[in-house]
PDB file of C-alpha atoms in Angstrom:
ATOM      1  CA  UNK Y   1      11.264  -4.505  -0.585  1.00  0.00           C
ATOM      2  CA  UNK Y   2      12.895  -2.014  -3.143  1.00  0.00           C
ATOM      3  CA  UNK Y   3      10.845   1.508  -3.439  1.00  0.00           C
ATOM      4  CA  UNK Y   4      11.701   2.780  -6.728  1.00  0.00           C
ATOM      5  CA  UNK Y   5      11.379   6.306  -6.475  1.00  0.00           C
ATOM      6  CA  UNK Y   6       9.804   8.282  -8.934  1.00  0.00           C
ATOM      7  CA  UNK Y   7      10.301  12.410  -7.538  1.00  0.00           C
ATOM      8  CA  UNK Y   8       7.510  14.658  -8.533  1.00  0.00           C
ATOM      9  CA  UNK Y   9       9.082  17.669  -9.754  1.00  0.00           C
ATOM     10  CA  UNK Y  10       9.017  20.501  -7.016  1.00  0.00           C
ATOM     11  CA  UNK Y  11       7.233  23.034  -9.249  1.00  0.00           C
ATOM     12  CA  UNK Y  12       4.119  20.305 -10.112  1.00  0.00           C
ATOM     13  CA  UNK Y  13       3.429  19.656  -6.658  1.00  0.00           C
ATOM     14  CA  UNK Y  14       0.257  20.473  -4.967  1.00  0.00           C
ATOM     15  CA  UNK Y  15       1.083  22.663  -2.460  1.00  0.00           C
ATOM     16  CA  UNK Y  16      -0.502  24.205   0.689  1.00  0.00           C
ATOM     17  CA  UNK Y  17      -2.108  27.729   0.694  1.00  0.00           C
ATOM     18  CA  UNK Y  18      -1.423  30.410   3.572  1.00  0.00           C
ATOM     19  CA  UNK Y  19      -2.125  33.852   3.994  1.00  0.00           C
ATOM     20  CA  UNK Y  20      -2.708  33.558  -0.136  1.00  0.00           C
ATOM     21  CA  UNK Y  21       0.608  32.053  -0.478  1.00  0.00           C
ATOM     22  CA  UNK Y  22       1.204  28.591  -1.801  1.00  0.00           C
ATOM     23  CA  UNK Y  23       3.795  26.737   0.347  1.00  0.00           C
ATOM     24  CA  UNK Y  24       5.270  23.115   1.151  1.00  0.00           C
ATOM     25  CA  UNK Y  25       5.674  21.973   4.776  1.00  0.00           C
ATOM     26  CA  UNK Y  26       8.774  20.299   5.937  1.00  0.00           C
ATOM     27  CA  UNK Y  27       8.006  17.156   7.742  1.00  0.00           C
ATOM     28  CA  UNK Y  28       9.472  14.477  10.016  1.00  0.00           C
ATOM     29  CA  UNK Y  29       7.066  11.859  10.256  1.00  0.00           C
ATOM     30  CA  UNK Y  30       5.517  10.293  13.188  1.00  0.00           C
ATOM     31  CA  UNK Y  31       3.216   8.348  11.652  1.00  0.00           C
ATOM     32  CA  UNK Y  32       1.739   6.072   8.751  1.00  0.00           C
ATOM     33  CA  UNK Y  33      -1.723   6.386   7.232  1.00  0.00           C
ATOM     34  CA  UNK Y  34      -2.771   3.850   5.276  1.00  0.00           C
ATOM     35  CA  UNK Y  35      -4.781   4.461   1.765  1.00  0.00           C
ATOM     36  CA  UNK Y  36      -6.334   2.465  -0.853  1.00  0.00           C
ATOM     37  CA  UNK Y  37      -6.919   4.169  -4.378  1.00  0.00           C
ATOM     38  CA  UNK Y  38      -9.986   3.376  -4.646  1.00  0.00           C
ATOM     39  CA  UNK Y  39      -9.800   2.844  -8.273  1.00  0.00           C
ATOM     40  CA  UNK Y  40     -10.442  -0.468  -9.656  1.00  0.00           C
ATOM     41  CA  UNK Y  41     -10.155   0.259 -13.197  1.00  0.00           C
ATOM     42  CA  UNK Y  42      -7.871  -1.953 -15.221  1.00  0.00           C
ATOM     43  CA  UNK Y  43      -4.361  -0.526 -15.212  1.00  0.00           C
ATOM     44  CA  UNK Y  44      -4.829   1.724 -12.515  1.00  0.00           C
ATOM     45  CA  UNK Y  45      -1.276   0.366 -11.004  1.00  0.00           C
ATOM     46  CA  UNK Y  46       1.192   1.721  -8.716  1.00  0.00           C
ATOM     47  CA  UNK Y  47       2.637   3.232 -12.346  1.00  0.00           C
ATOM     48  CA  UNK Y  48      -0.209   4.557 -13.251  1.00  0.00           C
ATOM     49  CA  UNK Y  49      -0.748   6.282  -9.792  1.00  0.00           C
ATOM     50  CA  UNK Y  50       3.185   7.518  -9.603  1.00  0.00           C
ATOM     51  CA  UNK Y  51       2.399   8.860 -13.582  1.00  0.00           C
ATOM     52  CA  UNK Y  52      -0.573  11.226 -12.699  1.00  0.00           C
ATOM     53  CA  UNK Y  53       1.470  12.416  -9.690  1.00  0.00           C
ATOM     54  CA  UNK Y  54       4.624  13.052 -11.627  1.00  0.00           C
ATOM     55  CA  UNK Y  55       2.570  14.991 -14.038  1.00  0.00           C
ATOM     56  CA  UNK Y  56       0.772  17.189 -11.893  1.00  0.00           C
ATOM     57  CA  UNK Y  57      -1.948  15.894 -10.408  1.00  0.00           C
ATOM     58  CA  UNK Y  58      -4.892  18.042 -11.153  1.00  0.00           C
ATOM     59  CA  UNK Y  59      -6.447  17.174  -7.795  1.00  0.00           C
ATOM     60  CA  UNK Y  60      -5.361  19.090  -4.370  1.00  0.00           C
ATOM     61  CA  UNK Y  61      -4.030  15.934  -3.245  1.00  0.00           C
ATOM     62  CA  UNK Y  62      -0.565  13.913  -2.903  1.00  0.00           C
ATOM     63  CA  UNK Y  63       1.038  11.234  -1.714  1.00  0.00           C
ATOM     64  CA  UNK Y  64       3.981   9.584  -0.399  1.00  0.00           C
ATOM     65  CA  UNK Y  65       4.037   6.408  -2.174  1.00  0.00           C
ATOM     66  CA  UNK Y  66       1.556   3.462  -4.047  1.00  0.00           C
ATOM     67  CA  UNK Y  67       1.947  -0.330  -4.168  1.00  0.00           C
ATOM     68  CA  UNK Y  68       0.634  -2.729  -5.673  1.00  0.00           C
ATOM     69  CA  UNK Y  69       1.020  -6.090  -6.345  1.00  0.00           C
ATOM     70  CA  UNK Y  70       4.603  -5.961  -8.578  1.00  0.00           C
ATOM     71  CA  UNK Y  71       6.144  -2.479  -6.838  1.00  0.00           C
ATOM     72  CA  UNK Y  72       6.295   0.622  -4.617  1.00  0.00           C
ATOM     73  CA  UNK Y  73       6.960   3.694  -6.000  1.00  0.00           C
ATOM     74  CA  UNK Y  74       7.679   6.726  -4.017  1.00  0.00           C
ATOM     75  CA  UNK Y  75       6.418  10.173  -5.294  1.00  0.00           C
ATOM     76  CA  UNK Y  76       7.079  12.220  -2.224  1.00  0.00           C
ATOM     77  CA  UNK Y  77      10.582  12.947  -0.460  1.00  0.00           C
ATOM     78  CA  UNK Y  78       9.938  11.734   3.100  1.00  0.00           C
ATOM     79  CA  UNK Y  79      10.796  15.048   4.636  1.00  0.00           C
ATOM     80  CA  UNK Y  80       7.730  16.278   2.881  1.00  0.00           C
ATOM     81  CA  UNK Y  81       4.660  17.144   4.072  1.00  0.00           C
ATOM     82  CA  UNK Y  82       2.095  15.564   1.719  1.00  0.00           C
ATOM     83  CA  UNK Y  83      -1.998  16.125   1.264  1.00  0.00           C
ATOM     84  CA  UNK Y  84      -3.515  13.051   1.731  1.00  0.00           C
ATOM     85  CA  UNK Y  85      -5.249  13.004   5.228  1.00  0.00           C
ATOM     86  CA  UNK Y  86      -7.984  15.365   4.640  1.00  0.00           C
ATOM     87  CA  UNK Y  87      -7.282  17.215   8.358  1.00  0.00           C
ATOM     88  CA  UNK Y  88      -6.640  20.448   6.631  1.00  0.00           C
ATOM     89  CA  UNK Y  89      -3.141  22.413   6.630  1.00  0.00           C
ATOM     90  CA  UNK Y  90      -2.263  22.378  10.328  1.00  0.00           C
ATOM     91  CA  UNK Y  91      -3.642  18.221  10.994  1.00  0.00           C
ATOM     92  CA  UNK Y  92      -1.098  15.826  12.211  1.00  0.00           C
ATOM     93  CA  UNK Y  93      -2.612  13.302   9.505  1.00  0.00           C
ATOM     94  CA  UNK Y  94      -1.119  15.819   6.700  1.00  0.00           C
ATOM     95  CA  UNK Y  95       1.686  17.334   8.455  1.00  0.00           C
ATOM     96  CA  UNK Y  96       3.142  14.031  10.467  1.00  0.00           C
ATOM     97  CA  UNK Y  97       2.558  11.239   8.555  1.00  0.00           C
ATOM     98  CA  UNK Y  98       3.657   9.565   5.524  1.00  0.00           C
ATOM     99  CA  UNK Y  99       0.787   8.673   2.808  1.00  0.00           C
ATOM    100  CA  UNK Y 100       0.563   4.711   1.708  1.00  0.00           C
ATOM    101  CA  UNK Y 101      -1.771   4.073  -1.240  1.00  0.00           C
ATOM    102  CA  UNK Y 102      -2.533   0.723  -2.194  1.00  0.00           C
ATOM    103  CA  UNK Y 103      -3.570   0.037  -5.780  1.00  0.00           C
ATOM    104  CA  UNK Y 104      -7.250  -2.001  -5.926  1.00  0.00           C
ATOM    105  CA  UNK Y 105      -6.838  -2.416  -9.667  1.00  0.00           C
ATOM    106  CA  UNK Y 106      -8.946  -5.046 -11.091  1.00  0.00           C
ATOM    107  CA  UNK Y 107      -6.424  -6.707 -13.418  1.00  0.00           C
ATOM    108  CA  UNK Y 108      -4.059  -7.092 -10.238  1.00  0.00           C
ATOM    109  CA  UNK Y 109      -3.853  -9.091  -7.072  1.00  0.00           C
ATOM    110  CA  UNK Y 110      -4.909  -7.445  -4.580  1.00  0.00           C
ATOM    111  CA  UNK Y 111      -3.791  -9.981  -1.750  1.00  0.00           C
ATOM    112  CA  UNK Y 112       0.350  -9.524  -2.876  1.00  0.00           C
ATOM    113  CA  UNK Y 113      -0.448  -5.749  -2.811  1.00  0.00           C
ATOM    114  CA  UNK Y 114      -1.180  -6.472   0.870  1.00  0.00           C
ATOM    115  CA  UNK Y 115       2.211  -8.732   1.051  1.00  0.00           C
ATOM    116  CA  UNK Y 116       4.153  -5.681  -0.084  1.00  0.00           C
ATOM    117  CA  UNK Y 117       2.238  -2.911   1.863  1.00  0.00           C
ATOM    118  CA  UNK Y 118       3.099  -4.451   4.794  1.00  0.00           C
ATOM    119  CA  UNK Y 119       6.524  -4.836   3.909  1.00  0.00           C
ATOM    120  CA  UNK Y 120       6.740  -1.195   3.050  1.00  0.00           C
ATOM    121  CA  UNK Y 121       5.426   0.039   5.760  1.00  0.00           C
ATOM    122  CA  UNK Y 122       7.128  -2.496   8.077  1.00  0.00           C
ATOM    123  CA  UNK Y 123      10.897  -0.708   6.481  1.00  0.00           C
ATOM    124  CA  UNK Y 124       9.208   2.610   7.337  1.00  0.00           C
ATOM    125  CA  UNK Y 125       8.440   1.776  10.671  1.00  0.00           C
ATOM    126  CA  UNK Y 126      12.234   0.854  11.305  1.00  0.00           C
ATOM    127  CA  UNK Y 127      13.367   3.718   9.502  1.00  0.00           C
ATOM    128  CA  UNK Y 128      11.548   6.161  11.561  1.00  0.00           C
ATOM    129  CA  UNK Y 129      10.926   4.393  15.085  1.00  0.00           C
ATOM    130  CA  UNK Y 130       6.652   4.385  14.142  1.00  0.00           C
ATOM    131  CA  UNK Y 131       5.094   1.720  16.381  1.00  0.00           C
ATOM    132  CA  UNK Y 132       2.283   0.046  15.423  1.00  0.00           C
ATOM    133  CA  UNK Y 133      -0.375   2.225  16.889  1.00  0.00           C
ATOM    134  CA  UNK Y 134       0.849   4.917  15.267  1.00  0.00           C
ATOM    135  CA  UNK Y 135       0.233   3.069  12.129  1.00  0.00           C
ATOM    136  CA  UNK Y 136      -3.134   4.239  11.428  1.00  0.00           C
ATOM    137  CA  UNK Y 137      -5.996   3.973   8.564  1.00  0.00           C
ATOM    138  CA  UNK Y 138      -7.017   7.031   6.504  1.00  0.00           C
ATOM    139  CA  UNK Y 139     -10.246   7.111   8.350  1.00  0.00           C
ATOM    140  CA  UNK Y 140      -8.586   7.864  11.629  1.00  0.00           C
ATOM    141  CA  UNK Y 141      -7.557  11.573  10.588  1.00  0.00           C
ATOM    142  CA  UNK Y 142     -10.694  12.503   8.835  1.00  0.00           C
ATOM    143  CA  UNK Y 143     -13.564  10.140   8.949  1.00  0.00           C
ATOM    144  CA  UNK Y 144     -13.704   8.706   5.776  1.00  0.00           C
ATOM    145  CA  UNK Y 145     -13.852   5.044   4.640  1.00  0.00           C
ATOM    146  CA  UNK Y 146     -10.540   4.084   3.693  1.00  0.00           C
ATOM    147  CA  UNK Y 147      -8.733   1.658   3.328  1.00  0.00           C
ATOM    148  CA  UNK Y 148     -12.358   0.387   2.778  1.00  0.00           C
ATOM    149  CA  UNK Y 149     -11.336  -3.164   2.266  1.00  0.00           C
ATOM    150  CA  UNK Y 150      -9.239  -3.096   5.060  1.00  0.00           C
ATOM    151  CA  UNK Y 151     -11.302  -1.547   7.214  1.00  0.00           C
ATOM    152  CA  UNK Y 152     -13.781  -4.793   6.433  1.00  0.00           C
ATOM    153  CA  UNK Y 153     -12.250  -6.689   9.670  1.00  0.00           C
ATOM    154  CA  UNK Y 154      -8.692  -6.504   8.467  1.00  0.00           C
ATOM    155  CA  UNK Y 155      -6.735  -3.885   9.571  1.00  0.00           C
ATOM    156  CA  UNK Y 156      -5.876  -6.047  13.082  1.00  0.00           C
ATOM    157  CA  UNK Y 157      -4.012  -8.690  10.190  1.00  0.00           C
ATOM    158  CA  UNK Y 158      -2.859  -5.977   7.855  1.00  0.00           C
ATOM    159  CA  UNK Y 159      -1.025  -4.486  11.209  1.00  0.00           C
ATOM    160  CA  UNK Y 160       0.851  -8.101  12.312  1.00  0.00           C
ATOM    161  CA  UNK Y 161       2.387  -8.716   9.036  1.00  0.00           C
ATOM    162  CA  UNK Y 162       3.315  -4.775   8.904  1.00  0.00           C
ATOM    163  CA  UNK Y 163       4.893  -5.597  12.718  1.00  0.00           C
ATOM    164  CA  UNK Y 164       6.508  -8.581  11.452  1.00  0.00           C
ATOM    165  CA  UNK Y 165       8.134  -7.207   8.330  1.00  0.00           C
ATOM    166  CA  UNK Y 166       9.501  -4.611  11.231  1.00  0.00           C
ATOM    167  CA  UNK Y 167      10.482  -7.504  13.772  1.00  0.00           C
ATOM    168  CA  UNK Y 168      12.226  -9.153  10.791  1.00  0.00           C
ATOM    169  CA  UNK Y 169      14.790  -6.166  10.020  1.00  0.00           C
ATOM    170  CA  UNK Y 170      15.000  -5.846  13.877  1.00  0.00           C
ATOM    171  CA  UNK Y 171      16.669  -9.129  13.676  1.00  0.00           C
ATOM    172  CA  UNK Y 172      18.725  -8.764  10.870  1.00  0.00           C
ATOM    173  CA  UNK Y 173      20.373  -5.733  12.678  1.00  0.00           C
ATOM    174  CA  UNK Y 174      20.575  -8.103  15.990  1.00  0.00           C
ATOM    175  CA  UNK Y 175      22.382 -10.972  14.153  1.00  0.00           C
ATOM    176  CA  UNK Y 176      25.761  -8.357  13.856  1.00  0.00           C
ATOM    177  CA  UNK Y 177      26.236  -8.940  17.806  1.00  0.00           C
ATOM    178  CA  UNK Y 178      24.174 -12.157  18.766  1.00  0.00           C
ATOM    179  CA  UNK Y 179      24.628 -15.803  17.091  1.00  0.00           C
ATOM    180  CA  UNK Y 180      21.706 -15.816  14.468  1.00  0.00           C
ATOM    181  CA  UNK Y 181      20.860 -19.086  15.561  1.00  0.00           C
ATOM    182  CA  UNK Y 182      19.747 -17.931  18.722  1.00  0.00           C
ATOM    183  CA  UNK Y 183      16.956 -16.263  16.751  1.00  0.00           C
ATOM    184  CA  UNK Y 184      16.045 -18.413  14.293  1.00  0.00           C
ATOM    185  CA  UNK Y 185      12.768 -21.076  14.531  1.00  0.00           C
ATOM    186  CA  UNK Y 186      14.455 -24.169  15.572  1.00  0.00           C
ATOM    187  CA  UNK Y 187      11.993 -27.074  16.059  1.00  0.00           C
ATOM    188  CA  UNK Y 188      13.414 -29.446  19.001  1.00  0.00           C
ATOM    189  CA  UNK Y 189      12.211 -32.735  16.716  1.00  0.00           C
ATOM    190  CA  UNK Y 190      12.100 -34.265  13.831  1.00  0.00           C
ATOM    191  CA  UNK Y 191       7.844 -34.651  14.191  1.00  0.00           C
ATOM    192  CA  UNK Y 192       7.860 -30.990  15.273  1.00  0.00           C
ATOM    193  CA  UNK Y 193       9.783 -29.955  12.221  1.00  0.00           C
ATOM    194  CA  UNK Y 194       8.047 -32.465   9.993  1.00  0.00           C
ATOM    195  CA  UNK Y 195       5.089 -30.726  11.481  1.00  0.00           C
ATOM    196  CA  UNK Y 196       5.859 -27.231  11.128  1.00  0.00           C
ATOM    197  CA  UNK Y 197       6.760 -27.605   7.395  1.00  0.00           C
ATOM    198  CA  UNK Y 198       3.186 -29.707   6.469  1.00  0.00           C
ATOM    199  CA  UNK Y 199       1.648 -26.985   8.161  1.00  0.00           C
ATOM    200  CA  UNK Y 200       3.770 -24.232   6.592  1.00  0.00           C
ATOM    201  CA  UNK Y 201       2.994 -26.283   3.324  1.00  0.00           C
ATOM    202  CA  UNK Y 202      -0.543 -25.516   3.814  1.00  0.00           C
ATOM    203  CA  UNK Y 203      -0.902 -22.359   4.435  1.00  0.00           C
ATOM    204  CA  UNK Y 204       1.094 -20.785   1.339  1.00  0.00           C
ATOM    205  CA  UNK Y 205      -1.198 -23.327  -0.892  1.00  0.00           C
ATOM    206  CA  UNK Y 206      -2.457 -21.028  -3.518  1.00  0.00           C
ATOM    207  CA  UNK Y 207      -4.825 -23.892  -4.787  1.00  0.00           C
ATOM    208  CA  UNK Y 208      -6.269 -24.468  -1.492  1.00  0.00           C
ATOM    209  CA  UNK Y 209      -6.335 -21.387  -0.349  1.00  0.00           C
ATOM    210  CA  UNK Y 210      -6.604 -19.059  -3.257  1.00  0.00           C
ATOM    211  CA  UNK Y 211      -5.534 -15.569  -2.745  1.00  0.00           C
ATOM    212  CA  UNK Y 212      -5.742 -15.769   1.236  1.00  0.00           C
ATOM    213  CA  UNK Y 213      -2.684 -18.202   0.846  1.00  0.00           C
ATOM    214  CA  UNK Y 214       0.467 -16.790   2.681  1.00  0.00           C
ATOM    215  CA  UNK Y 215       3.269 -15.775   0.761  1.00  0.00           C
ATOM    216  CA  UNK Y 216       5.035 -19.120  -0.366  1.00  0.00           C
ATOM    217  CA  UNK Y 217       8.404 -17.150   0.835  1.00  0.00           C
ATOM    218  CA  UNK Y 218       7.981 -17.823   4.203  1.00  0.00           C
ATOM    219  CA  UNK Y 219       8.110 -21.774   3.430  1.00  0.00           C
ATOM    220  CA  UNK Y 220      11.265 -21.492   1.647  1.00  0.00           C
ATOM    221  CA  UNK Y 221      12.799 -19.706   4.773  1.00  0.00           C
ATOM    222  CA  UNK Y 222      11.704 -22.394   7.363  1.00  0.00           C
ATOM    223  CA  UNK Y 223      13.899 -25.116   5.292  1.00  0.00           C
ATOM    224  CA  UNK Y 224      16.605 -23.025   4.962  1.00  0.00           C
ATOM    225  CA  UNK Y 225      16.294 -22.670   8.535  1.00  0.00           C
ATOM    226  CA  UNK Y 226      16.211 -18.347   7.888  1.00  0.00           C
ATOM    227  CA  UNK Y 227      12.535 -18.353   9.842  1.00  0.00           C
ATOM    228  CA  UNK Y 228      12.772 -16.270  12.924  1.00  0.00           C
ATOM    229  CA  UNK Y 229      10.685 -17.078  15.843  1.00  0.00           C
ATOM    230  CA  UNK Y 230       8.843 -13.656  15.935  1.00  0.00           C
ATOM    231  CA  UNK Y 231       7.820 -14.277  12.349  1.00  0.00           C
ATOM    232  CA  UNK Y 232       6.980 -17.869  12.838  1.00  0.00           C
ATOM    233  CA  UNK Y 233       4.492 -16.383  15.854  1.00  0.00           C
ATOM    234  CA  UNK Y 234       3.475 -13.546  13.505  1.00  0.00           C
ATOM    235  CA  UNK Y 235       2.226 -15.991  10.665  1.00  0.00           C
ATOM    236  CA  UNK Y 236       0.101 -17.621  13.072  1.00  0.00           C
ATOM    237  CA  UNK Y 237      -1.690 -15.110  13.575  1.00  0.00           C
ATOM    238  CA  UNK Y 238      -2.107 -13.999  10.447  1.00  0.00           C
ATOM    239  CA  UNK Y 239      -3.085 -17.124   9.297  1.00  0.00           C
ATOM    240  CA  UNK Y 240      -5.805 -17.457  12.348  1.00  0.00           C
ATOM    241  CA  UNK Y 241      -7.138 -13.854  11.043  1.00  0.00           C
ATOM    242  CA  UNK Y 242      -7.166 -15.405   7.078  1.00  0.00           C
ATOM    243  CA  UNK Y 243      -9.070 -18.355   8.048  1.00  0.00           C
ATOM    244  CA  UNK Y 244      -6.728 -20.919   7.110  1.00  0.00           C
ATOM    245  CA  UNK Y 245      -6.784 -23.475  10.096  1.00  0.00           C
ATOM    246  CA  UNK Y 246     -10.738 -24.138   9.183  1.00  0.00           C
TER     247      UNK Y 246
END
C-alpha cells in the first residue's frame, strides 16, 4: 500500500522537554504500537488527522502515521522519535516504536481501515525486521484502552493479516531466486480448485457477510493463480477469527 507522506514541519512539532530544553529524539524503531483515534466524528479521516498534525497539533502528542479506509498518510520521519505511547520521555513505547493510528470515523468503513492497517504495518515489519510480537497495542506501553475495538477479541486476527501482508512481500523478494510457482497455492484437482474458489467466493461476499467479508482481492489472486500458500493459510485463519465458516 502507498503511504503518502505528509512531513510536519520540524519547527511545529511537539517536542520532548529536558533539563528545560525542548528536544526531538532520534529513533530506530523496534517496534509497532497500534492506535485507534478514537474519534468517530464524521470526517475525522486519515486527512483530517495528518491536517491537525501538519498544523501543529495543540496537544503534547504525535504520531507516525493514520489510515483509514481510502489512505495512509505519514506525518512523522521514521527516524523520529514520536509521543504517542504515554511511557514518558525515556519509554521504549515513545522512543522505539513507530505510532499507527487508525481512523474510527463514522462516515467510513472501519473494516477496510483494518485491510490497510495491516498492510501498513505488514511493509513496516519488512522494512525494519519487527516480528509480530513486537507488534504491540497502545495499551501494552501504558495501560490504556486502545485500540479499544481491537482490543474487543481482535488483536489475535488484526496480527495474522499484519503477518501475512509481511509473508506476502517475503515472497515477492523470494520469487528473484526460486520459481514463483513453487510458492504459489496450487490445488492438485479440479474439485479442490473448484472448491477453493466457491469457498474463496464466500468469504469476500460483502452481501453475506457485510463488513466482516474478506477483501474481494484475495479472490482475484487465486484465479490468476498469484495466491501464495502462506496467505491462503493466513486467510483461514482470519476467516475462522471473523466468523465466516458458521
Amino acid at each position: 500500500m502507498i503511504i503518502r507522506q505528509q512531513i510536519i514541519p520540524s519547527y511545529k512539532r511537539p517536542k520532548y522537554t529536558v533539563d528545560g530544553k525542548k528536544v526531538s529524539f532520534a529513533m530506530v524503531p523496534e517496534y509497532i504500537t497500534i492506535h485507534e483515534t478514537a474519534n468517530t466524528g464524521n470526517g475525522a479521516n486519515a486527512q483530517a488527522h495528518a491536517n491537525l498534525q501538519f498544523n501543529g497539533n495543540s496537544r503534547q502528542a504525535s504520531w507516525h502515521i493514520q489510515v483509514d479506509d481510502l489512505q495512509a498518510i505519514q506525518s512523522l520521519p521514521f527516524d523520529e522519535a514520536g509521543i504517542h505511547a504515554g511511557d514518558g520521555t525515556y519509554g521504549n513505547g515513545n522512543r522505539k516504536s513507530i505510532g499507527v493510528e487508525i481512523c474510527v470515523n463514522a462516515d467510513g468503513d472501519f473494516e477496510k481501515a483494518l485491510d490497510n492497517a495491516s498492510a501498513v504495518v505488514g511493509q513496516l515489519m519488512k522494512q525494519f525486521d519487527i516480528p509480530s510480537h513486537k507488534v504491540v497495542p497502545h495499551k501494552h506501553w501504558s495501560g490504556k484502552n486502545c485500540p479499544a475495538n481491537l482490543l474487543k477479541g481482535r488483536w489475535e486476527e488484526f496480527i495474522n493479516l499484519c503477518s501475512v501482508e509481511r509473508r506476502q512481500l517475503d515472497d515477492v523478494v523470494s520469487t528473484q531466486t526460486e520459481k514463483e510457482d513453487d510458492k504459489m497455492y496450487k490445488p492438485t484437482s479440479k474439485a479442490l480448485k473448484d472448491l477453493t474458489e466457491d469457498l474463496l467466493s464466500d468469504m469476500t461476499d460483502e452481501t453475506k457477510h457485510g463488513k466482516q467479508a474478506l477483501n474481494k482481492d484475495w479472490l482475484n489472486q487465486f484465479k490468476q493463480g498469484t495466491l501464495s500458500e502462506s496467505n491462503a493459510i493466513g486467510l483461514l485463519f482470519a476467516a475462522a477469527k471473523r466468523g465466516l465458516f458458521k
